[in-house]
Coordinates of C-alpha atoms and ligand atoms in Angstrom, one line a residue:
X1 CA -8.2 4.5 45.0
X2 CA -7.4 5.0 48.7
X3 CA -6.8 1.7 50.5
X4 CA -6.3 1.2 54.2
X5 CA -2.9 1.2 55.8
X6 CA -1.5 1.7 59.3
X7 CA -2.2 5.4 59.5
X8 CA -5.5 5.6 57.6
X9 CA -7.4 2.6 58.9
X10 CA -10.2 0.6 57.2
X11 CA -12.4 1.6 60.1
X12 CA -11.8 5.3 59.3
X13 CA -12.5 4.8 55.6
X14 CA -15.7 3.0 56.3
X15 CA -16.9 5.4 59.0
X16 CA -16.3 8.3 56.6
X17 CA -18.3 6.6 53.9
X18 CA -21.1 5.8 56.3
X19 CA -21.2 9.4 57.5
X20 CA -21.4 10.7 53.9
X21 CA -24.2 8.2 53.1
X22 CA -26.1 9.7 56.0
X23 CA -25.3 13.3 55.0
X24 CA -26.8 12.7 51.5
X25 CA -29.9 10.7 52.7
X26 CA -32.3 13.0 50.8
X27 CA -30.9 11.7 47.5
X28 CA -32.4 8.3 48.2
X29 CA -29.3 6.4 47.1
X30 CA -29.4 3.4 49.4
X31 CA -32.0 0.7 50.0
X32 CA -29.9 -0.8 52.9
X33 CA -26.9 0.6 54.9
X34 CA -24.5 -2.1 56.0
X35 CA -23.2 -0.3 59.1
X36 CA -22.6 -3.3 61.4
X37 CA -21.3 -5.6 58.7
X38 CA -19.0 -3.0 57.2
X39 CA -17.5 -2.0 60.5
X40 CA -16.9 -5.6 61.5
X41 CA -15.0 -6.3 58.2
X42 CA -13.0 -3.1 58.6
X43 CA -11.9 -4.1 62.1
X44 CA -10.7 -7.5 60.7
X45 CA -8.7 -5.8 58.0
X46 CA -7.2 -3.3 60.5
X47 CA -6.1 -6.2 62.7
X48 CA -4.4 -7.9 59.7
X49 CA -2.6 -4.7 58.9
X50 CA -1.5 -4.2 62.5
X51 CA -0.1 -7.7 62.5
X52 CA 1.7 -7.1 59.3
X53 CA -0.3 -9.7 57.4
X54 CA -0.9 -9.5 53.7
X55 CA -4.0 -7.7 52.7
X56 CA -5.8 -7.4 49.3
X57 CA -5.6 -4.8 46.5
X58 CA -8.9 -3.2 47.7
X59 CA -8.1 -3.4 51.5
X60 CA -10.7 -1.4 53.3
X61 CA -12.1 0.3 50.2
X62 CA -15.8 1.2 50.8
X63 CA -18.0 0.4 47.9
X64 CA -21.8 0.4 47.0
X65 CA -23.5 -2.6 45.7
X66 CA -26.4 -2.4 43.2
X67 CA -29.3 -4.1 45.0
X68 CA -29.7 -6.8 42.3
X69 CA -26.4 -8.5 43.4
X70 CA -27.0 -11.3 45.8
X71 CA -25.2 -11.6 49.1
X72 CA -26.4 -12.5 52.6
X73 CA -25.7 -9.0 53.8
X74 CA -29.0 -7.2 53.8
X75 CA -32.1 -8.1 51.8
X76 CA -31.6 -8.3 48.0
X77 CA -34.7 -6.7 46.7
X78 CA -33.8 -5.4 43.2
X79 CA -35.9 -2.4 44.4
X80 CA -39.0 -4.5 43.8
X81 CA -41.8 -5.1 46.3
X82 CA -42.0 -8.8 45.3
X83 CA -38.5 -9.4 46.6
X84 CA -39.0 -7.6 49.9
X85 CA -37.9 -9.8 52.8
X86 CA -35.6 -11.9 50.6
X87 CA -32.2 -12.6 52.1
X88 CA -30.0 -14.5 49.7
X89 CA -28.2 -17.7 50.8
X90 CA -25.6 -17.2 48.1
X91 CA -23.1 -14.6 47.1
X92 CA -22.6 -13.3 43.6
X93 CA -19.2 -14.3 42.1
X94 CA -18.3 -10.6 41.5
X95 CA -19.0 -9.7 45.1
X96 CA -16.8 -12.7 46.3
X97 CA -13.9 -11.5 44.1
X98 CA -14.1 -7.9 45.3
X99 CA -14.4 -8.9 48.9
X100 CA -11.5 -11.4 48.7
X101 CA -9.4 -8.3 47.9
X102 CA -10.7 -6.5 50.9
X103 CA -13.4 -4.2 49.5
X104 CA -16.2 -3.4 52.0
X105 CA -19.8 -3.0 51.0
X106 CA -21.3 -0.1 52.9
X107 CA -24.7 -0.2 51.3
X108 CA -27.0 -1.5 48.6
X109 CA -28.2 1.0 46.0
X110 CA -31.5 1.9 44.5
X111 CA -32.5 0.9 40.9
X112 CA -35.5 0.7 38.7
X113 CA -37.3 -2.4 39.9
X114 CA -35.6 -5.4 38.3
X115 CA -33.4 -3.0 36.4
X116 CA -36.3 -2.1 34.0
X117 CA -35.9 1.6 33.2
X118 CA -33.7 4.6 32.4
X119 CA -34.3 6.9 35.3
X120 CA -34.5 4.9 38.6
X121 CA -38.1 6.3 38.9
X122 CA -39.5 2.7 38.5
X123 CA -38.1 1.8 41.9
X124 CA -40.6 0.6 44.6
X125 CA -38.6 2.9 47.0
X126 CA -39.0 6.0 44.9
X127 CA -36.5 7.8 42.7
X128 CA -32.8 8.6 43.4
X129 CA -32.0 12.2 42.7
X130 CA -29.3 13.4 40.3
X131 CA -26.0 14.4 41.9
X132 CA -25.9 17.7 40.1
X133 CA -29.6 18.8 40.3
X134 CA -32.1 17.4 42.8
X135 CA -35.0 18.1 40.4
X136 CA -33.5 15.7 37.8
X137 CA -33.3 12.0 37.4
X138 CA -30.2 10.0 38.3
X139 CA -30.5 8.0 35.1
X140 CA -31.1 4.3 35.3
X141 CA -31.4 1.6 36.1
X142 CA -28.2 1.8 38.2
X143 CA -29.1 5.4 39.4
X144 CA -28.2 4.8 43.1
X145 CA -24.7 3.4 42.2
X146 CA -23.9 6.3 39.9
X147 CA -24.9 9.0 42.4
X148 CA -23.0 7.2 45.3
X149 CA -19.8 7.5 43.3
X150 CA -20.6 11.0 41.9
X151 CA -21.2 12.4 45.5
X152 CA -18.0 10.7 46.5
X153 CA -19.6 8.6 49.2
X154 CA -17.7 5.5 47.9
X155 CA -14.7 4.9 45.8
X156 CA -16.6 2.7 43.4
X157 CA -20.0 1.0 42.9
X158 CA -21.2 -2.1 41.0
X159 CA -23.8 -1.9 38.2
X160 CA -25.5 -4.1 35.7
X161 CA -26.0 -3.1 32.1
X162 CA -28.6 -4.9 30.0
X163 CA -29.2 -2.0 27.6
X164 CA -27.4 1.0 29.0
X165 CA -28.0 0.9 32.8
X166 CA -24.4 1.6 33.7
X167 CA -23.4 4.0 30.9
X168 CA -26.4 6.3 31.0
X169 CA -26.5 7.0 34.7
X170 CA -22.7 7.4 34.6
X171 CA -23.0 10.1 32.0
X172 CA -25.9 11.8 33.8
X173 CA -23.7 12.1 36.9
X174 CA -20.3 12.8 35.5
X175 CA -18.5 9.5 36.4
X176 CA -16.9 6.6 34.4
X177 CA -19.2 3.6 33.7
X178 CA -18.2 0.4 32.0
X179 CA -20.3 -2.2 30.3
X180 CA -17.8 -4.9 29.7
X181 CA -17.7 -7.4 26.8
X182 CA -20.6 -9.9 27.3
X183 CA -19.3 -12.7 29.6
X184 CA -16.2 -10.8 30.9
X185 CA -17.6 -10.6 34.4
X186 CA -19.6 -13.5 35.8
X187 CA -23.4 -13.0 36.0
X188 CA -23.7 -15.6 38.7
X189 CA -25.6 -14.3 41.6
X190 CA -27.1 -11.3 40.0
X191 CA -30.9 -11.1 39.6
X192 CA -31.4 -11.9 35.9
X193 CA -33.0 -9.4 33.6
X194 CA -32.2 -10.5 30.1
X195 CA -29.7 -13.3 30.2
X196 CA -28.3 -12.8 26.7
X197 CA -27.6 -9.1 27.2
X198 CA -26.9 -8.7 31.0
X199 CA -23.4 -7.5 31.7
X200 CA -21.8 -6.7 35.1
X201 CA -19.6 -3.7 35.4
X202 CA -18.6 -0.7 37.5
X203 CA -18.8 3.0 38.2
X204 CA -15.5 4.8 39.1
X205 CA -14.0 8.2 39.3
X206 CA -11.0 7.4 37.1
X207 CA -10.0 5.0 34.2
X208 CA -7.2 3.7 36.5
X209 CA -9.7 2.5 39.1
X210 CA -11.8 0.8 36.4
X211 CA -8.7 -1.1 35.2
X212 CA -8.0 -2.3 38.7
X213 CA -11.5 -3.5 39.2
X214 CA -11.6 -5.3 35.9
X215 CA -8.4 -7.0 36.6
X216 CA -10.0 -8.4 39.8
X217 CA -13.5 -9.1 38.5
X218 CA -13.0 -10.8 35.1
X219 CA -12.4 -14.4 34.4
X220 CA -14.2 -17.7 33.7
X221 CA -16.6 -18.8 36.4
X222 CA -17.8 -22.4 36.4
X223 CA -21.1 -21.2 37.8
X224 CA -21.8 -19.0 34.7
X225 CA -21.7 -21.0 31.5
X226 CA -21.5 -17.8 29.4
X227 CA -18.5 -16.3 31.2
X228 CA -15.4 -16.0 29.1
X229 CA -12.0 -17.5 29.8
X230 CA -9.7 -14.8 31.2
X231 CA -8.6 -12.4 28.5
X232 CA -8.5 -9.1 30.3
X233 CA -4.9 -9.0 31.6
X234 CA -3.6 -10.9 28.6
X235 CA -5.2 -8.7 26.0
X236 CA -2.7 -6.6 24.0
X237 CA -3.2 -2.9 24.2
X238 CA -2.5 -2.1 20.5
X239 CA -1.8 1.3 19.2
X240 CA -5.0 3.2 18.4
X241 CA -5.0 5.1 15.1
X242 CA -8.6 5.4 13.8
X243 CA -11.7 6.5 15.7
X244 CA -15.1 6.0 14.1
X245 CA -18.1 8.3 14.4
X246 CA -21.6 7.2 13.4
X247 CA -23.2 9.4 10.8
X248 CA -26.7 8.3 11.7
X249 CA -26.4 9.7 15.2
X250 CA -25.7 13.2 14.1
X251 CA -29.3 14.5 13.8
X252 CA -32.0 16.5 15.6
X253 CA -33.1 13.7 17.8
X254 CA -29.8 14.1 19.7
X255 CA -29.5 17.2 22.0
X256 CA -27.3 19.9 20.4
X257 CA -25.0 20.3 23.4
X258 CA -24.2 16.6 23.3
X259 CA -23.5 16.7 19.5
X260 CA -21.3 19.8 20.1
X261 CA -19.4 17.9 22.8
X262 CA -18.8 15.0 20.5
X263 CA -17.6 17.3 17.7
X264 CA -15.2 19.1 20.0
X265 CA -13.7 15.8 21.2
X266 CA -13.3 14.4 17.7
X267 CA -11.6 17.6 16.7
X268 CA -9.3 17.3 19.7
X269 CA -8.5 13.8 18.7
X270 CA -7.8 14.8 15.1
X271 CA -5.3 17.4 16.4
X272 CA -3.6 14.7 18.4
X273 CA -3.0 12.8 15.2
X274 CA -5.9 10.3 15.2
X275 CA -7.7 9.7 12.0
X276 CA -11.5 10.2 12.2
X277 CA -13.6 7.8 10.2
X278 CA -17.2 8.4 9.3
X279 CA -19.2 5.2 9.7
X280 CA -22.4 4.3 7.9
X281 CA -24.3 1.9 10.2
X282 CA -27.8 1.8 8.9
X283 CA -28.9 -1.3 10.8
X284 CA -28.5 0.5 14.2
X285 CA -31.8 2.2 13.7
X286 CA -33.5 -1.2 14.2
X287 CA -31.6 -1.9 17.4
X288 CA -34.1 -0.3 19.8
X289 CA -37.0 -2.2 18.2
X290 CA -35.1 -5.5 18.3
X291 CA -34.0 -4.8 21.9
X292 CA -37.6 -4.1 23.1
X293 CA -38.7 -7.5 21.7
X294 CA -35.7 -9.7 22.7
X295 CA -35.3 -8.2 26.2
X296 CA -39.0 -8.4 27.3
X297 CA -39.0 -12.0 26.0
X298 CA -36.2 -12.9 28.3
X299 CA -37.6 -10.8 31.1
X300 CA -40.9 -12.7 30.9
X301 CA -39.1 -16.0 31.2
X302 CA -36.7 -14.8 34.0
X303 CA -39.5 -13.2 36.1
X304 CA -41.8 -16.3 35.9
X305 CA -40.0 -17.7 39.0
X306 CA -41.5 -15.0 41.2
X307 CA -44.6 -16.7 42.3
X308 CA -45.0 -15.9 46.0
X309 CA -43.8 -19.4 47.0
X310 CA -40.0 -19.2 46.7
X311 CA -38.8 -15.6 47.4
X312 CA -39.7 -12.5 49.4
X313 CA -43.2 -11.1 49.4
X314 CA -46.4 -13.2 49.3
X315 CA -49.9 -11.7 49.0
X316 CA -52.0 -12.6 52.0
X317 CA -55.4 -12.3 50.3
X318 CA -55.3 -15.6 48.4
X319 CA -57.7 -18.5 48.6
X320 CA -55.9 -21.0 46.5
X321 CA -52.6 -21.6 44.7
X322 CA -53.6 -19.9 41.5
X323 CA -54.9 -16.7 43.2
X324 CA -51.7 -16.7 45.3
X325 CA -49.6 -16.5 42.1
X326 CA -51.9 -13.9 40.6
X327 CA -52.2 -11.7 43.6
X328 CA -48.5 -11.9 44.5
X329 CA -47.5 -10.9 41.0
X330 CA -50.2 -8.2 40.7
X331 CA -49.2 -6.6 44.0
X332 CA -45.5 -7.3 43.8
X333 CA -44.4 -6.1 40.4
X334 CA -44.2 -2.5 39.3
X335 CA -46.2 -1.3 36.2
X336 CA -43.0 -1.4 34.0
X337 CA -42.3 -5.0 35.1
X338 CA -45.8 -6.0 34.1
X339 CA -45.6 -4.2 30.8
X340 CA -42.5 -6.2 29.9
X341 CA -44.0 -9.5 31.0
X342 CA -47.0 -8.8 28.8
X343 CA -44.9 -7.8 25.8
X344 CA -42.5 -10.7 26.3
X345 CA -45.2 -13.3 26.4
X346 CA -46.9 -11.8 23.4
X347 CA -43.8 -11.8 21.2
X348 CA -43.1 -15.4 22.2
X349 CA -46.6 -16.7 21.7
X350 CA -47.1 -19.2 18.9
X351 CA -49.1 -16.9 16.7
X352 CA -46.6 -14.0 16.8
X353 CA -43.2 -15.6 17.4
X354 CA -42.2 -15.5 13.7
X355 CA -43.4 -11.9 13.2
X356 CA -41.6 -10.5 16.3
X357 CA -39.1 -12.6 18.1
X358 CA -37.6 -14.3 15.1
X359 CA -37.4 -11.1 13.1
X360 CA -35.7 -9.4 16.1
X361 CA -33.2 -12.2 16.4
X362 CA -32.4 -11.8 12.7
X363 CA -31.9 -8.1 13.1
X364 CA -29.6 -8.8 16.0
X365 CA -27.4 -10.9 13.8
X366 CA -27.2 -8.0 11.3
X367 CA -26.2 -5.6 14.1
X368 CA -23.4 -8.0 15.2
X369 CA -22.2 -8.0 11.7
X370 CA -22.4 -4.3 11.3
X371 CA -20.2 -3.8 14.3
X372 CA -17.7 -6.4 13.0
X373 CA -17.5 -4.5 9.7
X374 CA -17.2 -1.1 11.5
X375 CA -14.2 -2.5 13.5
X376 CA -12.5 -3.4 10.2
X377 CA -12.5 0.3 9.4
X378 CA -11.6 1.8 12.8
X379 CA -10.2 0.8 16.2
X380 CA -12.9 2.4 18.4
X381 CA -16.1 4.3 17.9
X382 CA -17.1 7.4 19.8
X383 CA -20.8 8.2 20.2
X384 CA -23.2 9.9 22.5
X385 CA -24.3 7.7 25.4
X386 CA -27.9 8.8 25.1
X387 CA -29.8 11.5 23.2
X388 CA -30.3 13.7 26.2
X389 CA -28.6 14.7 29.4
X390 CA -30.3 14.2 32.8
X391 CA -34.0 15.1 32.3
X392 CA -36.5 16.3 34.9
X393 CA -38.1 13.9 37.4
X394 CA -41.6 13.0 36.2
X395 CA -40.9 14.2 32.6
X396 CA -40.9 10.8 30.9
X397 CA -42.0 8.3 33.5
X398 CA -45.6 8.1 32.3
X399 CA -44.6 7.9 28.6
X400 CA -42.9 4.5 28.1
X401 CA -42.0 5.2 24.5
X402 CA -40.2 8.5 25.4
X403 CA -38.4 6.6 28.1
X404 CA -37.4 3.7 25.7
X405 CA -36.1 6.3 23.2
X406 CA -33.5 7.3 25.8
X407 CA -31.8 4.0 25.1
X408 CA -31.3 4.7 21.4
X409 CA -27.5 4.7 21.5
X410 CA -26.8 2.2 24.2
X411 CA -28.8 -1.0 23.4
X412 CA -27.0 -2.0 20.2
X413 CA -23.8 -2.7 22.2
X414 CA -25.7 -5.2 24.4
X415 CA -27.2 -6.9 21.4
X416 CA -23.7 -7.2 19.8
X417 CA -21.9 -8.1 23.1
X418 CA -19.3 -5.4 22.6
X419 CA -17.9 -3.3 25.4
X420 CA -18.8 0.4 26.0
X421 CA -17.3 2.9 28.4
X422 CA -19.1 6.1 29.4
X423 CA -16.5 8.9 29.8
X424 CA -17.4 12.2 31.4
X425 CA -16.3 14.9 28.9
X426 CA -17.8 18.2 30.1
X427 CA -20.9 20.1 31.2
X428 CA -23.9 21.7 29.6
X429 CA -24.3 25.5 29.8
X430 CA -26.6 24.9 32.8
X431 CA -23.9 22.8 34.5
X432 CA -25.1 19.2 34.0
X433 CA -22.6 16.5 33.1
X434 CA -22.2 15.2 29.5
X435 CA -20.8 11.8 28.8
X436 CA -19.6 10.2 25.6
X437 CA -19.4 6.5 24.9
X438 CA -16.3 4.7 23.7
X439 CA -17.1 1.4 21.9
X440 CA -14.7 -1.3 21.0
X441 CA -14.6 -4.8 19.6
X442 CA -15.3 -7.8 21.9
X443 CA -12.4 -8.3 24.4
X444 CA -11.0 -4.8 23.8
X445 CA -12.0 -3.7 27.3
X446 CA -8.5 -3.0 28.6
X447 CA -7.5 -1.0 25.5
X448 CA -10.8 0.9 25.8
X449 CA -10.1 1.9 29.4
X450 CA -6.5 2.9 28.5
X451 CA -7.8 5.0 25.6
X452 CA -10.3 6.9 27.8
X453 CA -7.3 8.8 29.2
X454 CA -6.9 10.5 25.8
X455 CA -10.3 12.0 26.2
X456 CA -9.5 13.8 29.5
Ligands
LIG501 N1 -33.0 1.3 30.0 C1 -32.9 0.0 29.4 C2 -34.2 -0.8 29.7 O1 -35.0 -0.3 30.4 C3 -31.7 -0.7 30.0 C4 -31.9 -1.3 31.3 C5 -30.7 -2.0 31.8 O2 -29.6 -1.9 31.2 N2 -30.8 -2.7 32.9 O3 -34.3 -1.9 29.3

């Protein structure tokens, strides 16, 4: 990562990034460009450097912020109409940590509204275009962040991953994307989607950059009760010997070019002396169903705070308090947000709780156990990130089930709380990026990033 120094100033780095952001405007990456704020911060860092004062590990490094991270710089909209006009009084812990080291946010990036989606087509601001093919989706929900890094506008970008939203767009755009162990990076100050599966992480161009960012962003935060005591730097990077592959994912529902890429990588690893272990993980086929019950349940609870009184947009056509709530929510949420609120309230309702939510919670426990068993047999698992590479814009957006199926291989990690790193491994015949996913036991994030270098 290029940091500022006496010859290459922070102002130059920021100006270059802002210029590139403008150059790639048609990709619809940003919901806000932080020109004034970024240049002011850059000038402050340059002054420190000129005076010979100490600067941070990310001094003058331009980055992009997914627009569901709160900070007073620009409106935080989560790409949803209902949050338009909302400027946050607080700053997310992750943002505070990055900026304390001198990183400079040059813009907020587009996402599926409230991070509900796998293509960034559910954004109120329209879709972000894929970095390799403008007729294809960026992936989602962190599509803007992935493309900002892929087009080399910024050195890194933040993302949030509730069921794949960092790993899938990373693989669709040929960059690294890490969903850390649940609780490794504080969730404080990020618009909540599903509190028990939300993970904050990054998009980078190299594993080395990912390691640097994780060493800065991890650690216990008194403002997030589920954040873990610092383990990242202390965790031992043990010798990796056995890599697991999941039998159940090798079937026709996964694109053949992706399966071939996986086979090629496992063969390479075998030649390098690693043992490949075939894993039977039959419970994973229930992960998607469990996820699409548990997550909407938490979504419905978390989105109930948006009532037109406290944040952002308020419908003007209301006669009384009840119609104010109704109209604001009707006009402010996107169709996918509403679908999840409906499903969530249904699965939590007294008549159906046992049949749906409780069953899904039990399946989740089995999935946790299945991963624990798997990591008794191997050190890491290598799988596809998703069944397909970047698909065409409009291809799945009107078919929610087809869109949900895109999350087949990513959601089980969030249910189990284990880390996953999307690694770019090659291209399809038509030149689109293919990513594979490295999965490790909880708290193995550092070793996972280190091992990614073996896949280069
Ligand atoms: N695509 C998944 C969903 O729509 C994951 C989203 C996310 O990780 N934020 O739920």
